[in-house]
Tab-separated table of C-alpha atoms and ligand atoms in Angstrom:
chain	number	residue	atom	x	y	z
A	1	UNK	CA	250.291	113.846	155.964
A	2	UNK	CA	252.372	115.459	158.666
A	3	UNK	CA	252.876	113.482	162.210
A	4	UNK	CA	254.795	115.772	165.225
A	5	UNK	CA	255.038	114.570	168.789
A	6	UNK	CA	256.113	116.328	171.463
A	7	UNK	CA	257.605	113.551	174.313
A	8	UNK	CA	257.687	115.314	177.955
A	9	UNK	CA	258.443	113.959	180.756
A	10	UNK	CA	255.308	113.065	181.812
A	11	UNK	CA	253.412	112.715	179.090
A	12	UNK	CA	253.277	112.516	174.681
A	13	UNK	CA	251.521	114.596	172.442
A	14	UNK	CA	250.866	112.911	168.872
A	15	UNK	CA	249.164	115.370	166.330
A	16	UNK	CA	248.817	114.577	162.457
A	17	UNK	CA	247.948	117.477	159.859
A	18	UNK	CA	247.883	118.152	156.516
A	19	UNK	CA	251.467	119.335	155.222
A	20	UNK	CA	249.342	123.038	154.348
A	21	UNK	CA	248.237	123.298	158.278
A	22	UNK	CA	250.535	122.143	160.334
A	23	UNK	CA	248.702	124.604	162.962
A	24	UNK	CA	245.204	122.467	162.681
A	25	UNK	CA	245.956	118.899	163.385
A	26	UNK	CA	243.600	116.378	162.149
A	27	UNK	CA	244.272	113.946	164.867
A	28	UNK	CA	245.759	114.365	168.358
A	29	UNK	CA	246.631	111.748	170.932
A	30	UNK	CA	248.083	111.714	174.464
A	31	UNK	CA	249.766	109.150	176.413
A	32	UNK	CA	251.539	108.996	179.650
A	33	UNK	CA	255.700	108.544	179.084
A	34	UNK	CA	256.377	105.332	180.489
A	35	UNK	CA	259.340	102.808	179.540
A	36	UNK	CA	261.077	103.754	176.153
A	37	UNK	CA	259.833	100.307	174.437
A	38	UNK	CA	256.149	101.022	174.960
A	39	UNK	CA	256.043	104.609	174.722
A	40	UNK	CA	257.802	104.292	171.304
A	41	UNK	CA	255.473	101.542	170.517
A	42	UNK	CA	252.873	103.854	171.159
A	43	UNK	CA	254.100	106.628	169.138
A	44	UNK	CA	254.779	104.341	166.248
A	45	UNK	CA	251.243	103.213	166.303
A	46	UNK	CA	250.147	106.628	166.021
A	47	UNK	CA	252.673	106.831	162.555
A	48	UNK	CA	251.285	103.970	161.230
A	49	UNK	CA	247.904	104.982	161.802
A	50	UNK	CA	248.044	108.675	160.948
A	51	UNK	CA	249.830	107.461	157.160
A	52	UNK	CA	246.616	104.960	156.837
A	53	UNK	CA	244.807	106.981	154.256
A	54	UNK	CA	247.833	109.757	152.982
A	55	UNK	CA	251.117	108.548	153.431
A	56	UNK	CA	253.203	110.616	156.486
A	57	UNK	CA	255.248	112.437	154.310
A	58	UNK	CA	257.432	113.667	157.125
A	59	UNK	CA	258.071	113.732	161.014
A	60	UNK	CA	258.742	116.351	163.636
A	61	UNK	CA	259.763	115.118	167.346
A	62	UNK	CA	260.375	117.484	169.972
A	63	UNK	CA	261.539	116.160	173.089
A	64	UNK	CA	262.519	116.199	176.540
A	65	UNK	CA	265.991	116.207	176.985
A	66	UNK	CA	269.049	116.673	177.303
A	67	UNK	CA	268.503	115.711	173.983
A	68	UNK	CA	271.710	115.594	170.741
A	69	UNK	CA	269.492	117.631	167.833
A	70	UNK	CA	273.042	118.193	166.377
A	71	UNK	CA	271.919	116.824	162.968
A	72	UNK	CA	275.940	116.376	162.218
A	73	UNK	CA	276.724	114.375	165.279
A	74	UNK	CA	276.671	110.935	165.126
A	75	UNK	CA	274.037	110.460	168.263
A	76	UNK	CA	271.700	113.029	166.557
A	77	UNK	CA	268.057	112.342	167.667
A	78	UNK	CA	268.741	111.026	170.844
A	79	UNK	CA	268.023	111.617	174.453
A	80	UNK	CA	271.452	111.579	176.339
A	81	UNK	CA	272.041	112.039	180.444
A	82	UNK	CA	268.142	112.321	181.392
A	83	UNK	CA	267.890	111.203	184.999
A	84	UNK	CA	264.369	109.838	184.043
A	85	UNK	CA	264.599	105.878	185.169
A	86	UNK	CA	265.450	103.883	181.639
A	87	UNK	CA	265.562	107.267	178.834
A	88	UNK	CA	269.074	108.016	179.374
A	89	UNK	CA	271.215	106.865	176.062
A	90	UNK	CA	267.879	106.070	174.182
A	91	UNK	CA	267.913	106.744	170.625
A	92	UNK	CA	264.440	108.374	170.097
A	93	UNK	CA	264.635	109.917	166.788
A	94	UNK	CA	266.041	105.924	164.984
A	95	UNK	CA	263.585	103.859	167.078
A	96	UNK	CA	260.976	106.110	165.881
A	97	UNK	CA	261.513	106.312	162.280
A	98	UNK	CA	262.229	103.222	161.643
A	99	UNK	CA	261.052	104.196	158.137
A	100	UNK	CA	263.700	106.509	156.847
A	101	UNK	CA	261.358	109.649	156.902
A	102	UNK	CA	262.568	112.778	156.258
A	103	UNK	CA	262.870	114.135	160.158
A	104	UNK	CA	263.145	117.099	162.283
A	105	UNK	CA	264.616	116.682	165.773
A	106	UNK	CA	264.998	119.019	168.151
A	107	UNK	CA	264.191	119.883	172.152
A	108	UNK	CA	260.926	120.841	173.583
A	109	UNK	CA	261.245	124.275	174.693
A	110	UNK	CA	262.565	124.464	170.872
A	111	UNK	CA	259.726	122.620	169.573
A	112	UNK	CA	257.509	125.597	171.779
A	113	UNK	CA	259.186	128.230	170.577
A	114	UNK	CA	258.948	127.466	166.732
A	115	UNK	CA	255.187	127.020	167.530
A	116	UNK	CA	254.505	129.824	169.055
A	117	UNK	CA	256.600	132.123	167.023
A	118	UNK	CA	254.733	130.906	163.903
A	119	UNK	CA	251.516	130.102	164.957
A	120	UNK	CA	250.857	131.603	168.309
A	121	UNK	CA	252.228	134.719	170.752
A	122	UNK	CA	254.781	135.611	168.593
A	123	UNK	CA	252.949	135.895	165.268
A	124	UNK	CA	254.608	138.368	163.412
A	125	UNK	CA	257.471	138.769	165.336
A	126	UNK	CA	260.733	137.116	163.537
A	127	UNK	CA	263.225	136.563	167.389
A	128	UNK	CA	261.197	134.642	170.401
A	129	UNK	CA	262.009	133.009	173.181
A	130	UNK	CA	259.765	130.309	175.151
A	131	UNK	CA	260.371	129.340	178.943
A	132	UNK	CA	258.824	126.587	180.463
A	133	UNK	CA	258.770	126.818	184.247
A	134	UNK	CA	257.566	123.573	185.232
A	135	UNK	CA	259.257	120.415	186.611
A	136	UNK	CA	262.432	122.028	185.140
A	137	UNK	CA	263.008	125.228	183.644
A	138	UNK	CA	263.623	125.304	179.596
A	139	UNK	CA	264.030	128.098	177.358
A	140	UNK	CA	263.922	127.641	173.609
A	141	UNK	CA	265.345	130.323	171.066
A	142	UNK	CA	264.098	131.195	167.761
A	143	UNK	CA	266.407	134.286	166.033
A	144	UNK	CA	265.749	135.499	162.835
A	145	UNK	CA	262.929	132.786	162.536
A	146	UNK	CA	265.835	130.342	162.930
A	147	UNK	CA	265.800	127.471	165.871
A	148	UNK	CA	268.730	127.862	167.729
A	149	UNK	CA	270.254	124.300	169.648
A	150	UNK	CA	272.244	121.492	168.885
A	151	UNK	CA	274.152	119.124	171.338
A	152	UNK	CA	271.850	120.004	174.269
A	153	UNK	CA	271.923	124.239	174.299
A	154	UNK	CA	271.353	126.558	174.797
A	155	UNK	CA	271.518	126.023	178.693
A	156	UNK	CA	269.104	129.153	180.084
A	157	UNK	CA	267.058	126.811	182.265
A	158	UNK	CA	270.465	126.968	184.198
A	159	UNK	CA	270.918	130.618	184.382
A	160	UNK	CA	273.177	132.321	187.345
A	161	UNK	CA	270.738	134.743	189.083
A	162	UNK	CA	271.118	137.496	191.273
A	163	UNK	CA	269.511	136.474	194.549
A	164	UNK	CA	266.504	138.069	196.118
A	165	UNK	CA	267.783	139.963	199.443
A	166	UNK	CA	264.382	137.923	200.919
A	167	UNK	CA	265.438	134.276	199.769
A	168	UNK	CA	266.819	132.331	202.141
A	169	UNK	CA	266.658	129.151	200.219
A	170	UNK	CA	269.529	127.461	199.279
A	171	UNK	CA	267.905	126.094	195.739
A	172	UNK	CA	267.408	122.766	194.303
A	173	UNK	CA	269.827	122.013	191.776
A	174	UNK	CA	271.853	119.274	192.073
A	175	UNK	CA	274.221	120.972	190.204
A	176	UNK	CA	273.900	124.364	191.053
A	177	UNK	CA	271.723	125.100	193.972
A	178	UNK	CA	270.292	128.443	193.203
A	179	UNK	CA	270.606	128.467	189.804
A	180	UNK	CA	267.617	129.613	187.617
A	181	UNK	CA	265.533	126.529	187.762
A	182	UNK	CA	267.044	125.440	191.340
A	183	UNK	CA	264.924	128.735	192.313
A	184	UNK	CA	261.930	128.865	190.357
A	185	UNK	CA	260.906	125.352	189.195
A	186	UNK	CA	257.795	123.874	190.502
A	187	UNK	CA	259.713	121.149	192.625
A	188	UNK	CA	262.092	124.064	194.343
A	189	UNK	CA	258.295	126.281	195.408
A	190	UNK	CA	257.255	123.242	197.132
A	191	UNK	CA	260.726	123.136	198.831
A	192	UNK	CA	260.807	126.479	199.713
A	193	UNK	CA	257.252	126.789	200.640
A	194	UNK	CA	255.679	123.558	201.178
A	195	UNK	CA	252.683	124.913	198.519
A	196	UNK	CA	252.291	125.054	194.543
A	197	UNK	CA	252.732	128.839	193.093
A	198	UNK	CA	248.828	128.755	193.073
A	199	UNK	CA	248.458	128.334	196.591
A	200	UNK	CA	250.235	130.899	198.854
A	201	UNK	CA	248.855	131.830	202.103
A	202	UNK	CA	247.853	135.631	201.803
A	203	UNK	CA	250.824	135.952	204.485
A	204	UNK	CA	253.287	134.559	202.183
A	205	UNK	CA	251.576	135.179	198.559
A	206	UNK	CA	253.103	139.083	197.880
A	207	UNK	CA	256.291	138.035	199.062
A	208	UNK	CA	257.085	134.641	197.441
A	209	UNK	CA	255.635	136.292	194.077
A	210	UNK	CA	258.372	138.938	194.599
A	211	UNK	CA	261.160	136.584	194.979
A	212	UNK	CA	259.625	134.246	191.796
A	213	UNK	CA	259.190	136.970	189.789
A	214	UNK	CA	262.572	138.311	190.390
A	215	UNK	CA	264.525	135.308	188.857
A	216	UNK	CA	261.860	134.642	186.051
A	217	UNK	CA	262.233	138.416	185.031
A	218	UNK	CA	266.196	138.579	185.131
A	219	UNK	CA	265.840	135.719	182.974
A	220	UNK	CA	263.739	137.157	180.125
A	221	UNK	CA	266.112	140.926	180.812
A	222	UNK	CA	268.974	138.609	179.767
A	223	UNK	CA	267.830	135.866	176.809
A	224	UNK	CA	266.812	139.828	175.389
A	225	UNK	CA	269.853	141.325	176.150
A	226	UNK	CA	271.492	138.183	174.482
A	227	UNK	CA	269.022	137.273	171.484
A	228	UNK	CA	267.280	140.133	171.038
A	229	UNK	CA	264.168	138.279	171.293
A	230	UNK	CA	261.062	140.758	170.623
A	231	UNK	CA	258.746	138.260	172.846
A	232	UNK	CA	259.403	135.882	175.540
A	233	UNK	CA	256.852	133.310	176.157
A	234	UNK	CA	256.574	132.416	179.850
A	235	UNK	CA	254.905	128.820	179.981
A	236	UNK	CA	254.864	125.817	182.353
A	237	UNK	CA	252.602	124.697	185.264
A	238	UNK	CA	254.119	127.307	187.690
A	239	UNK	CA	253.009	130.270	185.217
A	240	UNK	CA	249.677	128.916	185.594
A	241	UNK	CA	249.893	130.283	189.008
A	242	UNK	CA	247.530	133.256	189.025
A	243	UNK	CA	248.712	136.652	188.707
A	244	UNK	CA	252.010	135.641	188.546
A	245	UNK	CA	252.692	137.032	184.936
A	246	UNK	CA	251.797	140.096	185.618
A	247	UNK	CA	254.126	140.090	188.810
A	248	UNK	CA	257.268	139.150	186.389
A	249	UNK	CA	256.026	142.329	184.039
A	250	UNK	CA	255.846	144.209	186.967
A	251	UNK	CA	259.859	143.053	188.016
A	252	UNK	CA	261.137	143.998	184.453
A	253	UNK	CA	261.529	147.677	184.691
A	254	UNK	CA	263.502	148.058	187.592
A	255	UNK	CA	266.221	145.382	186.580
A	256	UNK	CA	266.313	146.737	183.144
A	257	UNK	CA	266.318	150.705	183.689
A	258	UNK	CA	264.961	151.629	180.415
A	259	UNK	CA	268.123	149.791	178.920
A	260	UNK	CA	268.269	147.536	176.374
A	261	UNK	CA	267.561	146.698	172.630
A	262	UNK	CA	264.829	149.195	171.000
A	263	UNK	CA	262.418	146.290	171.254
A	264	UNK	CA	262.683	146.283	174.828
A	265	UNK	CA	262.932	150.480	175.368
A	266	UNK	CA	259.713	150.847	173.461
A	267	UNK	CA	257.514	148.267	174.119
A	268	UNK	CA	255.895	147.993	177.810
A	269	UNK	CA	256.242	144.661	179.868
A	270	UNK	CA	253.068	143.317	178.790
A	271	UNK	CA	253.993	143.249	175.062
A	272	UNK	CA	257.558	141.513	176.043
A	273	UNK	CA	256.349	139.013	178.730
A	274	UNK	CA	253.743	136.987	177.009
A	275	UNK	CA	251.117	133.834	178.366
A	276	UNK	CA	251.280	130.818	175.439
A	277	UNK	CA	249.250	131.526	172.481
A	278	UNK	CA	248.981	127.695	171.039
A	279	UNK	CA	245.475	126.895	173.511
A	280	UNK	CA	247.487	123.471	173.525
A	281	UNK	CA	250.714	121.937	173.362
A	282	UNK	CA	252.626	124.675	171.493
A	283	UNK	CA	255.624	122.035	170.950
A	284	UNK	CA	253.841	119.720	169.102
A	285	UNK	CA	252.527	122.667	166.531
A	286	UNK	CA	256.411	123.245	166.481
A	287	UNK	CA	256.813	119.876	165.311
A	288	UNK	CA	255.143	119.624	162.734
A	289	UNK	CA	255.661	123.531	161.157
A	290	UNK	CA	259.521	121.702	161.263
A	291	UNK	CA	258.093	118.509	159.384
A	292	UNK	CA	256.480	120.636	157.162
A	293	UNK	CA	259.895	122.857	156.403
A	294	UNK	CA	261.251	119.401	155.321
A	295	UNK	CA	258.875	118.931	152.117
B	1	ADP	P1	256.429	119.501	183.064
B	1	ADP	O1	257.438	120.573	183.322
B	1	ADP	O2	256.741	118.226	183.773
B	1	ADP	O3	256.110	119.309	181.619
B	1	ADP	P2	254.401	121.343	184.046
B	1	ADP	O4	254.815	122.403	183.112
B	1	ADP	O5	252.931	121.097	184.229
B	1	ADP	O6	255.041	119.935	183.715
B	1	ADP	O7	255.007	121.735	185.451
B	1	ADP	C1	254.769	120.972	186.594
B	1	ADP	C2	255.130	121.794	187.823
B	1	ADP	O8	254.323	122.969	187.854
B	1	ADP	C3	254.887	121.083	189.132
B	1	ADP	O9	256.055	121.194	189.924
B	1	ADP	C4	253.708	121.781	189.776
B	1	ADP	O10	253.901	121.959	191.174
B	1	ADP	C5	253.668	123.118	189.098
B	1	ADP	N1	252.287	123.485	188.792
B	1	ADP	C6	251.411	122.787	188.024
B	1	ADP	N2	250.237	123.409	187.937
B	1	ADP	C7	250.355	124.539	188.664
B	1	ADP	C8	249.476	125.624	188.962
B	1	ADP	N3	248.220	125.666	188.503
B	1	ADP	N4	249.962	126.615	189.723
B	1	ADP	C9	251.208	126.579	190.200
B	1	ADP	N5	252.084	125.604	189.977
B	1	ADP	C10	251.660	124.577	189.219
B	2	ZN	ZN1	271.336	124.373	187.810
């Protein structure tokens, strides 16, 4: 038996398969993240209970981060300068596997991207990228079928972005301000707007897509530019936002000119700029594909 989990922010995704479908769990369970001690608890329960009949074989965590999945450093596995109350410093990946298992470790965009390059949008393809704009913005890389990250990069959730000549706001990034995810992330809409993606006024709606769009767009043009990823995978609760995938499609050609690797020249927006192919949780199907690498 396989067990992945996917921790987020908000809430854990358990899943156990078999170590020949990683992509058709057996058991799923969800929790809501609270303290470290009790969530872990929770997960470990899940372990224990998964390897009741088969023993779990191997593990697969992705997680929120910023997260060490540098399996050479000394802090590999664990979640480092998270502002979440009590998670920053906590060593998921030891307090998990308390067993010794053999492990895979690695962020949650990451975790997304493996799972939907293997098993959902990006079937086929061997270079993907998946984006999460949500409470943050995350992208994971997969290049070559090969997970790129380490000690907390790659960084695109951070990206420097060209501002929209109609965006007066100043962005929400304590760091940054308008970077990438100070512009676009759920938290900086409501800012901006005082409404979720989902719920423009008809005034604002064509507008504020515009402006979203814009930034989401430049940042698919460039993690192709950079990776040469054939597909980027726009997820998150703001992409749930109707009609606002097709408005980032609709961005792409005039920031990219017809420039750019033959992937991008031939193929139209809509075969670029993908919607999540795993119906559900596409990080914990990453998790476990990486368990099952380990047998
Ligand atoms: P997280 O990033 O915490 O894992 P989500 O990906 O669900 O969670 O993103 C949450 C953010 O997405 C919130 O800021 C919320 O305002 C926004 N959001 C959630 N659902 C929708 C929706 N249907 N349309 C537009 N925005 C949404
Ligand atoms: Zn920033």
């Amino acid at each position: 038996m396989l067990v992945g989990v996917e921790t987020g922010g908000t809430k854990v995704v358990c899943a156990a398969a078999r170590a020949d479908a990683p992509d058709r769990p057996v058991a799923v369970r969800r929790f809501p993240t609270t303290d470290p001690g009790a969530t872990i608890g929770r997960i470990r329960e899940f372990i224990a209970e998964a390897g009741a009949d088969e023993p779990v074989e191997a593990l697969g965590l992705a997680s929120f981060g910023p997260v060490d999945a540098d399996p050479s450093s000394p802090r590999f596995g664990t979640i480092t300068t998270t502002p979440k109350a009590g998670w920053a410093d906590v060593d998921l990946l030891g307090r998990v596997n308390q067993e010794g298992l053999p492990a895979a470790f690695v962020s949650d965009v990451l975790g997304a991207a493996v799972g939907e390059l293997r098993y959902g949008a990006g079937r086929g393809a061997s270079s993907l990228a998946y984006a999460t704009i949500g409470t943050g913005v995350g992208v994971g890389i997969v290049i070559d079928g090969r997970p790129i990250g380490g000690d907390g990069w790659p960084e695109v959730g951070h990206l420097l972005v060209r501002r929209h000549p109609a965006d007066r706001f100043a962005g929400s990034c304590p760091f940054h301000g308008d970077c990438l995810e100070g512009l676009t992330a759920g938290p900086a809409v409501l800012a901006r707007w005082g409404v979720d993606a989902s719920s423009f006024p008809a005034g604002l709606h064509d507008e504020a897509f515009a402006v979203l769009a814009s930034y989401i767009a430049q940042m698919a043009y460039s993690v192709v530019l950079t990776t040469g990823a054939e597909k980027v995978v726009l997820g998150g609760g703001v992409m749930l936002a109707p009609g606002l995938l097709d408005a980032v499609r609709s961005a792409l050609p005039d920031l990219a000119r017809g420039y750019g690797p033959a992937a991008l020249s031939a193929a139209a927006p809509e075969d670029v700029l993908v919607a999540p192919g795993v119906p559900d949780s596409p990080g914990v199907v990453g998790a476990l594909a990486l368990a099952a690498d380990l047998l």
